[in-house]
Amino acid sequence: MSAANVSPPPRPPRPGVLGWLLDSLSSMKLTVVLLLFFGVLTFAGTLAQKDEGLFNVQRDYFESLFVIWNTQVPLPGNRTLMVPLPGGYTIMLLLFVNLVVGGVLRHRWHWRNAGILVTHLGIGLLLIAGFVKLHYSYAGHVALFEGKQTTTMASFHDYELALLRQDGDSIVERTVPGTFLERAARKPDVVTIDAPELPFVVQVSNWLENCRPQQKGPMFSTDMPLVTEGDGSYFLQDVPVQAERERNTAGCYVTVVERVGRKEYRGIVHGLDARPFTEERMPFTFEIDGATWGLDLRRVLWDLPFRVRLDKFEKTDHPGTMTPRDFSSWVTVFDGGTERKVHIYMNHPLRSRDHVFFQTNWGPQPGSSMRGPPWWSVFEVAKNPSDDWPKYASYVILLGLLVHFLAKLGRFLGSSTRRDSLPEMS
Amino acid sequence: MRTTPLFVLSLSLLLSGGCQRQTAAWSDPHTVSSEQRPTRFGAPARERLALPDLRGGASGAAATLQFVGQAPAAWKELPAQPSSFKDRLWRIGDDEATECYLTAGVGGGVAVNLNRWYGQFGAAPAAPESLPVVEFAGQPARLLELTGTYKGKPGSAMMLVFRAKGDVVTTLKFTGPEATVTAHRDDFLELAKALRASSASPMPSAPPIDRGQQMPSDHPPIGGGAGGAERDMSPPPSPFAADVPAGWTPVPGSQRVLHHSFGDGGEVYVSQLGGGLRAMLDIWRGEVGVGTASDAEFAAVGKVPMLGGEAALLDVAGDYHSMSGKQIAGARILVAALEQGGAITFAKLVGTAADVEAQRPAFLQFCASLRRQS
């Protein structure tokens, strides 16, 4: 065996607790264990999607520190086997540390390892992109009929309670995230929302994740509070929560209490979203000191930095079926006095001002109570600062692997092993 | 781009009455244009909550039905209390302990209401099939009779006849001291039998009565009390009223306003929707398989007077597939749609092509007579 094929002796363990910690975090065994956990987590999350829905599984399995996996395996006593697993957040965090510490400490800083180090850098960038996306991005949707335009996008899943004040042609709005109210304002808890400059406080109670408003009649009995508005009494009727979170419509009770006089205005707000038919909202309205105020429970809204209009939607079905073969949209982007025509279709999103529009859906769908045309088109819109980072990370990984491969090839071609194995020329 | 709303959670947990009270703060104020946030302040609760503008949610147009018929002479009719779902109200003479009222078509379904009725007497509910059948407003109905303590008064009794279509239940309920109720049992059953929806006649063999139709001079008074005085025939609260042409029959149990049927499966009703006029016209065109209107077709849409404005009149034909699944081969639809106040108010008539052709003049008159009610 030639000297070139002799493996370097294993690095001796570093002394002390810090050394043990560094050795552990840079260990290849840790990498393997983490990847195995990732495999199990992916398996468990995939199974759980059936009962818990995509959104909940993504949140509970892949964006969490840990998760208790209900395997549905029956146990005595009418129980099922529950398995604790590290969440995706924990695994990826440890994987990142393992990658960085391992790359820095385990690999020798030598030009021969340059490819490996660059590859590690690319994978690290990929993980950082995921971290940035999780914490600093948001996503929603835009749904438009042909000829209609919008400057807002709405969340698929999350609500916000908006306090609106009419101010001429403008609306002054303040919001509180529904994710907080969802936790804190469930019956019998009450959340008081306050701002010193306002002449009132707002109390939120009886939050229901999925509900429908009902008018109280003699044929109904309910243990929910009744609210009288106009000539009727209304209440929110609890409805079983759907696994697909976007199919739920939240609602809650609001009580506005004037600071002076303690006069109360009680109402219910319901987060029904009528897009694409209308973007108009009808808030629970009250007047204090001559000003008109409104409270609206709505899907979280984000303003787009441009206006987008759906010019045309096109769908092609497989012959003899109502199953679409492909569907795409032509839109016009109005941005600062300029117009841009864009064709959005599968894997060809619209990118503009850090926003990405993906063609995701359309309507009316077959089997629904409506038939097209006219059609409406639905775009998933993401605002993600790290949108392009995975692409760059892929380039870096490619570069690292290429360098590593070429270095290996060069060493092989120049090695004595190869020279020794070549047939002698006569 | 608006910043993520900042809210401050209080860590002070005020335990009061067993519930947890937390505080939060609004995000900083943020000004947007009305175009960005199309908002309609002050919308009525029903509209705001997307409830049908009719009582009881599922009560439907049945709630707009008038019931006519005379009570026994000893019974005294009182003013109706529609807001309390008492569409007609009587008592026995001046006995305030008795009450009999008609509730015309409200939602809830039979099972839920049976529980409630039995519960009012502290009794366990029985299956509706076990209850005797009686005649109520010209149709079979079930009779429920209970005695015991009612609203804290022992020795009470209740007679109640009910009939249901889907979840929509129409009832006639009679309560009072047990002795009084028992003594007037036959009167109550006679009243249940005598009542008729206003689209029908107190005389089952007579032709239907149209709203506003003049009665013959020798016709018995309709809806009068013991003294036979003419009572208020104005319809219960409804967003719209119109002169309904002869030959249109109200559709009981419908959630739609002024919902009538005619001919061979034809129907006509009034409703409101959000959205743009052109998009809605295209949706209705789609219901008969006619594609999106071209600019020229849209410009050529006729106009008819409705609600003080000029409504677009869509007149298209084809095989009809409604949003609710209704299908009519060889259909024709007429829609008069008026874009007003951010909403589209429309009257829609659909039926076979022959029926629609015959009803077209009546429909246009109906549209012209359409008016809002406060």
Short mmCIF file of N, CA, C and O in Angstrom, two decimals, chain B residues 189-281:
data_model
loop_
_atom_site.label_atom_id
_atom_site.label_comp_id
_atom_site.label_asym_id
_atom_site.label_seq_id
_atom_site.Cartn_x
_atom_site.Cartn_y
_atom_site.Cartn_z
N LEU B 189 -107.95 23.14 18.10
CA LEU B 189 -107.80 22.27 16.93
C LEU B 189 -108.57 22.84 15.73
O LEU B 189 -108.13 22.70 14.59
N GLU B 190 -109.70 23.46 16.02
CA GLU B 190 -110.45 24.09 14.92
C GLU B 190 -109.65 25.25 14.32
O GLU B 190 -109.63 25.45 13.11
N LEU B 191 -109.02 26.02 15.20
CA LEU B 191 -108.20 27.13 14.71
C LEU B 191 -107.04 26.62 13.86
O LEU B 191 -106.76 27.14 12.77
N ALA B 192 -106.39 25.55 14.33
CA ALA B 192 -105.27 24.98 13.57
C ALA B 192 -105.76 24.55 12.19
O ALA B 192 -105.07 24.75 11.18
N LYS B 193 -106.96 24.01 12.17
CA LYS B 193 -107.51 23.51 10.91
C LYS B 193 -107.92 24.67 9.99
O LYS B 193 -107.79 24.60 8.77
N ALA B 194 -108.36 25.76 10.60
CA ALA B 194 -108.91 26.87 9.81
C ALA B 194 -107.82 27.75 9.20
O ALA B 194 -108.05 28.46 8.22
N LEU B 195 -106.66 27.74 9.80
CA LEU B 195 -105.61 28.63 9.30
C LEU B 195 -105.15 28.22 7.91
O LEU B 195 -105.14 27.05 7.56
N ARG B 196 -104.76 29.21 7.14
CA ARG B 196 -104.22 28.97 5.81
C ARG B 196 -103.12 29.99 5.53
O ARG B 196 -103.21 31.14 5.97
N ALA B 197 -102.13 29.55 4.79
CA ALA B 197 -101.15 30.53 4.31
C ALA B 197 -101.85 31.45 3.33
O ALA B 197 -102.81 31.05 2.66
N SER B 198 -101.41 32.68 3.24
CA SER B 198 -102.15 33.66 2.43
C SER B 198 -102.15 33.31 0.96
O SER B 198 -102.95 33.82 0.20
N SER B 199 -101.26 32.45 0.54
CA SER B 199 -101.26 32.04 -0.86
C SER B 199 -102.38 31.06 -1.13
O SER B 199 -102.70 30.78 -2.27
N ALA B 200 -102.93 30.53 -0.05
CA ALA B 200 -104.06 29.63 -0.19
C ALA B 200 -105.31 30.37 0.28
O ALA B 200 -105.30 31.56 0.52
N SER B 201 -106.38 29.70 0.39
CA SER B 201 -107.62 30.33 0.80
C SER B 201 -108.13 29.66 2.06
O SER B 201 -107.87 28.49 2.30
N PRO B 202 -108.86 30.38 2.90
CA PRO B 202 -109.48 29.72 4.04
C PRO B 202 -110.38 28.58 3.60
O PRO B 202 -110.66 27.68 4.36
N MET B 203 -110.84 28.65 2.36
CA MET B 203 -111.65 27.55 1.84
C MET B 203 -110.75 26.70 0.94
O MET B 203 -110.31 27.16 -0.11
N PRO B 204 -110.44 25.48 1.36
CA PRO B 204 -109.46 24.68 0.62
C PRO B 204 -109.78 24.52 -0.85
O PRO B 204 -108.89 24.36 -1.66
N SER B 205 -111.06 24.56 -1.20
CA SER B 205 -111.39 24.34 -2.60
C SER B 205 -111.28 25.61 -3.43
O SER B 205 -111.42 25.58 -4.64
N ALA B 206 -111.07 26.73 -2.76
CA ALA B 206 -111.03 28.00 -3.48
C ALA B 206 -109.66 28.21 -4.11
O ALA B 206 -108.68 27.64 -3.68
N PRO B 207 -109.60 29.04 -5.13
CA PRO B 207 -108.30 29.32 -5.75
C PRO B 207 -107.42 30.13 -4.81
O PRO B 207 -107.91 30.77 -3.87
N PRO B 208 -106.12 30.13 -5.06
CA PRO B 208 -105.21 30.87 -4.19
C PRO B 208 -105.54 32.37 -4.21
O PRO B 208 -106.05 32.90 -5.20
N ILE B 209 -105.23 32.98 -3.09
CA ILE B 209 -105.43 34.43 -2.98
C ILE B 209 -104.10 35.10 -3.26
O ILE B 209 -103.08 34.75 -2.67
N ASP B 210 -104.08 36.05 -4.14
CA ASP B 210 -102.85 36.80 -4.41
C ASP B 210 -102.78 37.99 -3.47
O ASP B 210 -103.80 38.56 -3.07
N ARG B 211 -101.52 38.33 -3.15
CA ARG B 211 -101.34 39.44 -2.24
C ARG B 211 -101.96 40.71 -2.83
O ARG B 211 -101.75 41.04 -3.99
N GLY B 212 -102.77 41.38 -2.03
CA GLY B 212 -103.38 42.63 -2.49
C GLY B 212 -104.68 42.42 -3.25
O GLY B 212 -105.34 43.38 -3.63
N GLN B 213 -105.01 41.15 -3.47
CA GLN B 213 -106.24 40.90 -4.24
C GLN B 213 -107.47 41.32 -3.45
O GLN B 213 -107.56 41.10 -2.25
N GLN B 214 -108.42 41.96 -4.13
CA GLN B 214 -109.66 42.38 -3.48
C GLN B 214 -110.56 41.16 -3.30
O GLN B 214 -110.74 40.37 -4.22
N MET B 215 -111.11 41.03 -2.12
CA MET B 215 -112.00 39.93 -1.85
C MET B 215 -113.41 40.27 -2.32
O MET B 215 -113.80 41.44 -2.35
N PRO B 216 -114.17 39.26 -2.68
CA PRO B 216 -115.57 39.53 -3.02
C PRO B 216 -116.29 40.15 -1.83
O PRO B 216 -115.90 39.95 -0.68
N SER B 217 -117.33 40.84 -2.12
CA SER B 217 -118.02 41.57 -1.05
C SER B 217 -118.62 40.64 -0.02
O SER B 217 -118.77 40.98 1.15
N ASP B 218 -118.97 39.43 -0.47
CA ASP B 218 -119.58 38.49 0.48
C ASP B 218 -118.54 37.57 1.12
O ASP B 218 -118.89 36.59 1.77
N HIS B 219 -117.25 37.85 0.87
CA HIS B 219 -116.20 37.00 1.44
C HIS B 219 -116.09 37.27 2.94
O HIS B 219 -116.14 38.41 3.37
N PRO B 220 -115.95 36.23 3.72
CA PRO B 220 -115.80 36.47 5.15
C PRO B 220 -114.53 37.26 5.44
O PRO B 220 -113.56 37.16 4.69
N PRO B 221 -114.55 38.03 6.52
CA PRO B 221 -113.36 38.81 6.84
C PRO B 221 -112.15 37.91 7.07
O PRO B 221 -112.28 36.82 7.62
N ILE B 222 -111.02 38.37 6.60
CA ILE B 222 -109.80 37.58 6.69
C ILE B 222 -108.95 38.11 7.84
O ILE B 222 -108.67 39.30 7.92
N GLY B 223 -108.56 37.20 8.69
CA GLY B 223 -107.62 37.58 9.74
C GLY B 223 -108.21 38.46 10.79
O GLY B 223 -107.50 39.05 11.58
N GLY B 224 -109.51 38.60 10.82
CA GLY B 224 -110.11 39.45 11.82
C GLY B 224 -110.09 38.80 13.18
O GLY B 224 -109.96 37.60 13.32
N GLY B 225 -110.23 39.60 14.19
CA GLY B 225 -110.31 39.07 15.53
C GLY B 225 -111.73 38.64 15.81
O GLY B 225 -112.52 38.38 14.89
N ALA B 226 -112.01 38.60 17.06
CA ALA B 226 -113.35 38.15 17.44
C ALA B 226 -114.41 39.05 16.85
O ALA B 226 -115.48 38.60 16.48
N GLY B 227 -114.08 40.31 16.75
CA GLY B 227 -115.06 41.24 16.22
C GLY B 227 -115.04 41.30 14.72
O GLY B 227 -115.80 42.04 14.10
N GLY B 228 -114.17 40.57 14.09
CA GLY B 228 -114.12 40.55 12.65
C GLY B 228 -113.46 41.77 12.05
O GLY B 228 -113.53 42.00 10.86
N ALA B 229 -112.78 42.60 12.87
CA ALA B 229 -112.13 43.79 12.34
C ALA B 229 -110.97 43.39 11.43
O ALA B 229 -110.29 42.41 11.68
N GLU B 230 -110.80 44.15 10.39
CA GLU B 230 -109.72 43.85 9.45
C GLU B 230 -108.39 44.10 10.12
O GLU B 230 -108.17 45.14 10.75
N ARG B 231 -107.53 43.14 10.06
CA ARG B 231 -106.25 43.32 10.75
C ARG B 231 -105.17 43.75 9.77
O ARG B 231 -105.34 43.69 8.56
N ASP B 232 -104.11 44.20 10.31
CA ASP B 232 -102.98 44.67 9.51
C ASP B 232 -102.42 43.52 8.68
O ASP B 232 -102.00 42.51 9.21
N MET B 233 -102.45 43.66 7.38
CA MET B 233 -101.97 42.59 6.50
C MET B 233 -100.57 42.86 5.98
O MET B 233 -100.11 42.20 5.05
N SER B 234 -99.90 43.88 6.52
CA SER B 234 -98.56 44.17 6.01
C SER B 234 -97.64 43.00 6.32
O SER B 234 -97.77 42.35 7.35
N PRO B 235 -96.71 42.71 5.42
CA PRO B 235 -95.85 41.55 5.61
C PRO B 235 -94.85 41.76 6.74
O PRO B 235 -94.58 42.89 7.11
N PRO B 236 -94.34 40.69 7.30
CA PRO B 236 -93.30 40.81 8.31
C PRO B 236 -92.08 41.50 7.72
O PRO B 236 -91.96 41.62 6.50
N PRO B 237 -91.13 41.92 8.57
CA PRO B 237 -89.97 42.64 8.06
C PRO B 237 -89.26 41.87 6.96
O PRO B 237 -88.96 40.70 7.08
N SER B 238 -89.02 42.53 5.87
CA SER B 238 -88.34 41.96 4.72
C SER B 238 -87.68 43.11 3.99
O SER B 238 -88.20 44.23 3.99
N PRO B 239 -86.51 42.92 3.39
CA PRO B 239 -85.83 44.06 2.80
C PRO B 239 -86.54 44.63 1.58
O PRO B 239 -86.35 45.78 1.24
N PHE B 240 -87.34 43.80 0.92
CA PHE B 240 -87.98 44.24 -0.31
C PHE B 240 -89.46 43.85 -0.32
O PHE B 240 -89.85 42.87 0.30
N ALA B 241 -90.20 44.65 -1.06
CA ALA B 241 -91.59 44.28 -1.33
C ALA B 241 -91.82 44.52 -2.82
O ALA B 241 -91.07 45.27 -3.46
N ALA B 242 -92.83 43.87 -3.35
CA ALA B 242 -93.14 44.06 -4.77
C ALA B 242 -94.56 43.60 -5.01
O ALA B 242 -95.15 42.89 -4.19
N ASP B 243 -95.11 44.03 -6.11
CA ASP B 243 -96.43 43.55 -6.52
C ASP B 243 -96.22 42.22 -7.24
O ASP B 243 -95.62 42.18 -8.33
N VAL B 244 -96.69 41.17 -6.60
CA VAL B 244 -96.45 39.84 -7.15
C VAL B 244 -97.52 39.51 -8.17
O VAL B 244 -98.71 39.58 -7.86
N PRO B 245 -97.13 39.19 -9.38
CA PRO B 245 -98.12 38.88 -10.42
C PRO B 245 -98.95 37.66 -10.08
O PRO B 245 -98.53 36.78 -9.34
N ALA B 246 -100.15 37.62 -10.66
CA ALA B 246 -101.01 36.46 -10.48
C ALA B 246 -100.34 35.24 -11.11
O ALA B 246 -99.65 35.35 -12.12
N GLY B 247 -100.51 34.12 -10.48
CA GLY B 247 -99.95 32.89 -11.03
C GLY B 247 -98.61 32.52 -10.43
O GLY B 247 -98.12 31.42 -10.66
N TRP B 248 -98.02 33.42 -9.67
CA TRP B 248 -96.77 33.07 -8.98
C TRP B 248 -97.12 32.57 -7.59
O TRP B 248 -97.91 33.18 -6.88
N THR B 249 -96.49 31.50 -7.18
CA THR B 249 -96.81 30.88 -5.89
C THR B 249 -95.60 31.00 -4.96
O THR B 249 -94.49 30.60 -5.35
N PRO B 250 -95.80 31.51 -3.75
CA PRO B 250 -94.66 31.59 -2.82
C PRO B 250 -94.06 30.21 -2.56
O PRO B 250 -94.79 29.22 -2.48
N VAL B 251 -92.74 30.16 -2.42
CA VAL B 251 -92.06 28.90 -2.16
C VAL B 251 -91.83 28.79 -0.66
O VAL B 251 -90.99 29.52 -0.12
N PRO B 252 -92.56 27.92 0.03
CA PRO B 252 -92.37 27.82 1.48
C PRO B 252 -90.99 27.26 1.80
O PRO B 252 -90.47 26.41 1.07
N GLY B 253 -90.42 27.75 2.89
CA GLY B 253 -89.15 27.21 3.35
C GLY B 253 -87.95 27.73 2.61
O GLY B 253 -86.82 27.32 2.90
N SER B 254 -88.14 28.60 1.68
CA SER B 254 -87.00 29.12 0.93
C SER B 254 -86.28 30.18 1.72
O SER B 254 -86.87 30.91 2.51
N GLN B 255 -84.96 30.26 1.54
CA GLN B 255 -84.19 31.31 2.19
C GLN B 255 -84.19 32.58 1.35
O GLN B 255 -83.60 33.58 1.74
N ARG B 256 -84.80 32.51 0.20
CA ARG B 256 -84.72 33.65 -0.70
C ARG B 256 -85.88 34.61 -0.48
O ARG B 256 -86.95 34.23 -0.03
N VAL B 257 -85.64 35.83 -0.89
CA VAL B 257 -86.64 36.87 -0.71
C VAL B 257 -87.58 36.87 -1.92
O VAL B 257 -87.13 36.74 -3.06
N LEU B 258 -88.86 37.02 -1.63
CA LEU B 258 -89.88 37.07 -2.69
C LEU B 258 -89.71 35.89 -3.65
O LEU B 258 -89.80 36.03 -4.87
N HIS B 259 -89.46 34.76 -3.07
CA HIS B 259 -89.21 33.55 -3.87
C HIS B 259 -90.55 32.93 -4.28
O HIS B 259 -91.35 32.56 -3.42
N HIS B 260 -90.78 32.87 -5.56
CA HIS B 260 -92.03 32.30 -6.06
C HIS B 260 -91.72 31.29 -7.16
O HIS B 260 -90.67 31.34 -7.80
N SER B 261 -92.69 30.41 -7.35
CA SER B 261 -92.55 29.44 -8.45
C SER B 261 -93.66 29.71 -9.46
O SER B 261 -94.67 30.35 -9.16
N PHE B 262 -93.43 29.23 -10.65
CA PHE B 262 -94.45 29.36 -11.69
C PHE B 262 -94.20 28.28 -12.75
O PHE B 262 -93.09 27.73 -12.85
N GLY B 263 -95.24 28.01 -13.52
CA GLY B 263 -95.10 27.12 -14.67
C GLY B 263 -94.49 25.78 -14.32
O GLY B 263 -94.68 25.24 -13.24
N ASP B 264 -93.69 25.27 -15.23
CA ASP B 264 -93.08 23.95 -15.10
C ASP B 264 -91.68 24.08 -14.48
O ASP B 264 -90.68 24.10 -15.17
N GLY B 265 -91.66 24.19 -13.14
CA GLY B 265 -90.37 24.26 -12.44
C GLY B 265 -89.70 25.61 -12.48
O GLY B 265 -88.54 25.73 -12.09
N GLY B 266 -90.42 26.63 -12.95
CA GLY B 266 -89.80 27.95 -12.99
C GLY B 266 -89.80 28.60 -11.62
O GLY B 266 -90.59 28.26 -10.75
N GLU B 267 -88.88 29.53 -11.43
CA GLU B 267 -88.82 30.23 -10.15
C GLU B 267 -88.34 31.66 -10.37
O GLU B 267 -87.68 31.96 -11.38
N VAL B 268 -88.68 32.50 -9.41
CA VAL B 268 -88.26 33.89 -9.46
C VAL B 268 -88.00 34.34 -8.03
O VAL B 268 -88.69 33.92 -7.10
N TYR B 269 -86.95 35.15 -7.85
CA TYR B 269 -86.64 35.63 -6.50
C TYR B 269 -85.78 36.88 -6.60
O TYR B 269 -85.28 37.24 -7.67
N VAL B 270 -85.61 37.50 -5.45
CA VAL B 270 -84.81 38.72 -5.35
C VAL B 270 -83.67 38.46 -4.38
O VAL B 270 -83.85 37.77 -3.38
N SER B 271 -82.51 38.99 -4.69
CA SER B 271 -81.38 38.78 -3.80
C SER B 271 -80.35 39.89 -3.98
O SER B 271 -80.51 40.77 -4.84
N GLN B 272 -79.31 39.83 -3.17
CA GLN B 272 -78.22 40.79 -3.26
C GLN B 272 -76.90 40.05 -3.19
O GLN B 272 -76.78 39.05 -2.49
N LEU B 273 -75.91 40.58 -3.90
CA LEU B 273 -74.58 39.99 -3.89
C LEU B 273 -73.55 41.11 -3.96
O LEU B 273 -73.84 42.21 -4.43
N GLY B 274 -72.34 40.80 -3.54
CA GLY B 274 -71.25 41.73 -3.75
C GLY B 274 -70.63 41.46 -5.12
O GLY B 274 -71.06 40.58 -5.85
N GLY B 275 -69.60 42.20 -5.46
CA GLY B 275 -68.92 41.97 -6.72
C GLY B 275 -69.34 42.95 -7.79
O GLY B 275 -70.23 43.78 -7.60
N GLY B 276 -68.68 42.85 -8.92
CA GLY B 276 -68.95 43.75 -10.02
C GLY B 276 -70.10 43.26 -10.87
O GLY B 276 -70.35 42.05 -10.97
N LEU B 277 -70.77 44.20 -11.52
CA LEU B 277 -71.94 43.84 -12.32
C LEU B 277 -71.55 42.92 -13.47
O LEU B 277 -72.20 41.90 -13.71
N ARG B 278 -70.47 43.27 -14.14
CA ARG B 278 -70.11 42.48 -15.31
C ARG B 278 -69.74 41.05 -14.93
O ARG B 278 -70.14 40.09 -15.60
N ALA B 279 -69.01 40.93 -13.83
CA ALA B 279 -68.65 39.58 -13.39
C ALA B 279 -69.89 38.77 -13.04
O ALA B 279 -69.99 37.58 -13.35
N MET B 280 -70.86 39.42 -12.40
CA MET B 280 -72.07 38.70 -12.03
C MET B 280 -72.88 38.32 -13.26
O MET B 280 -73.44 37.22 -13.34
N LEU B 281 -72.95 39.25 -14.23
CA LEU B 281 -73.67 38.90 -15.45
C LEU B 281 -73.02 37.70 -16.12
O LEU B 281 -73.70 36.80 -16.64
#
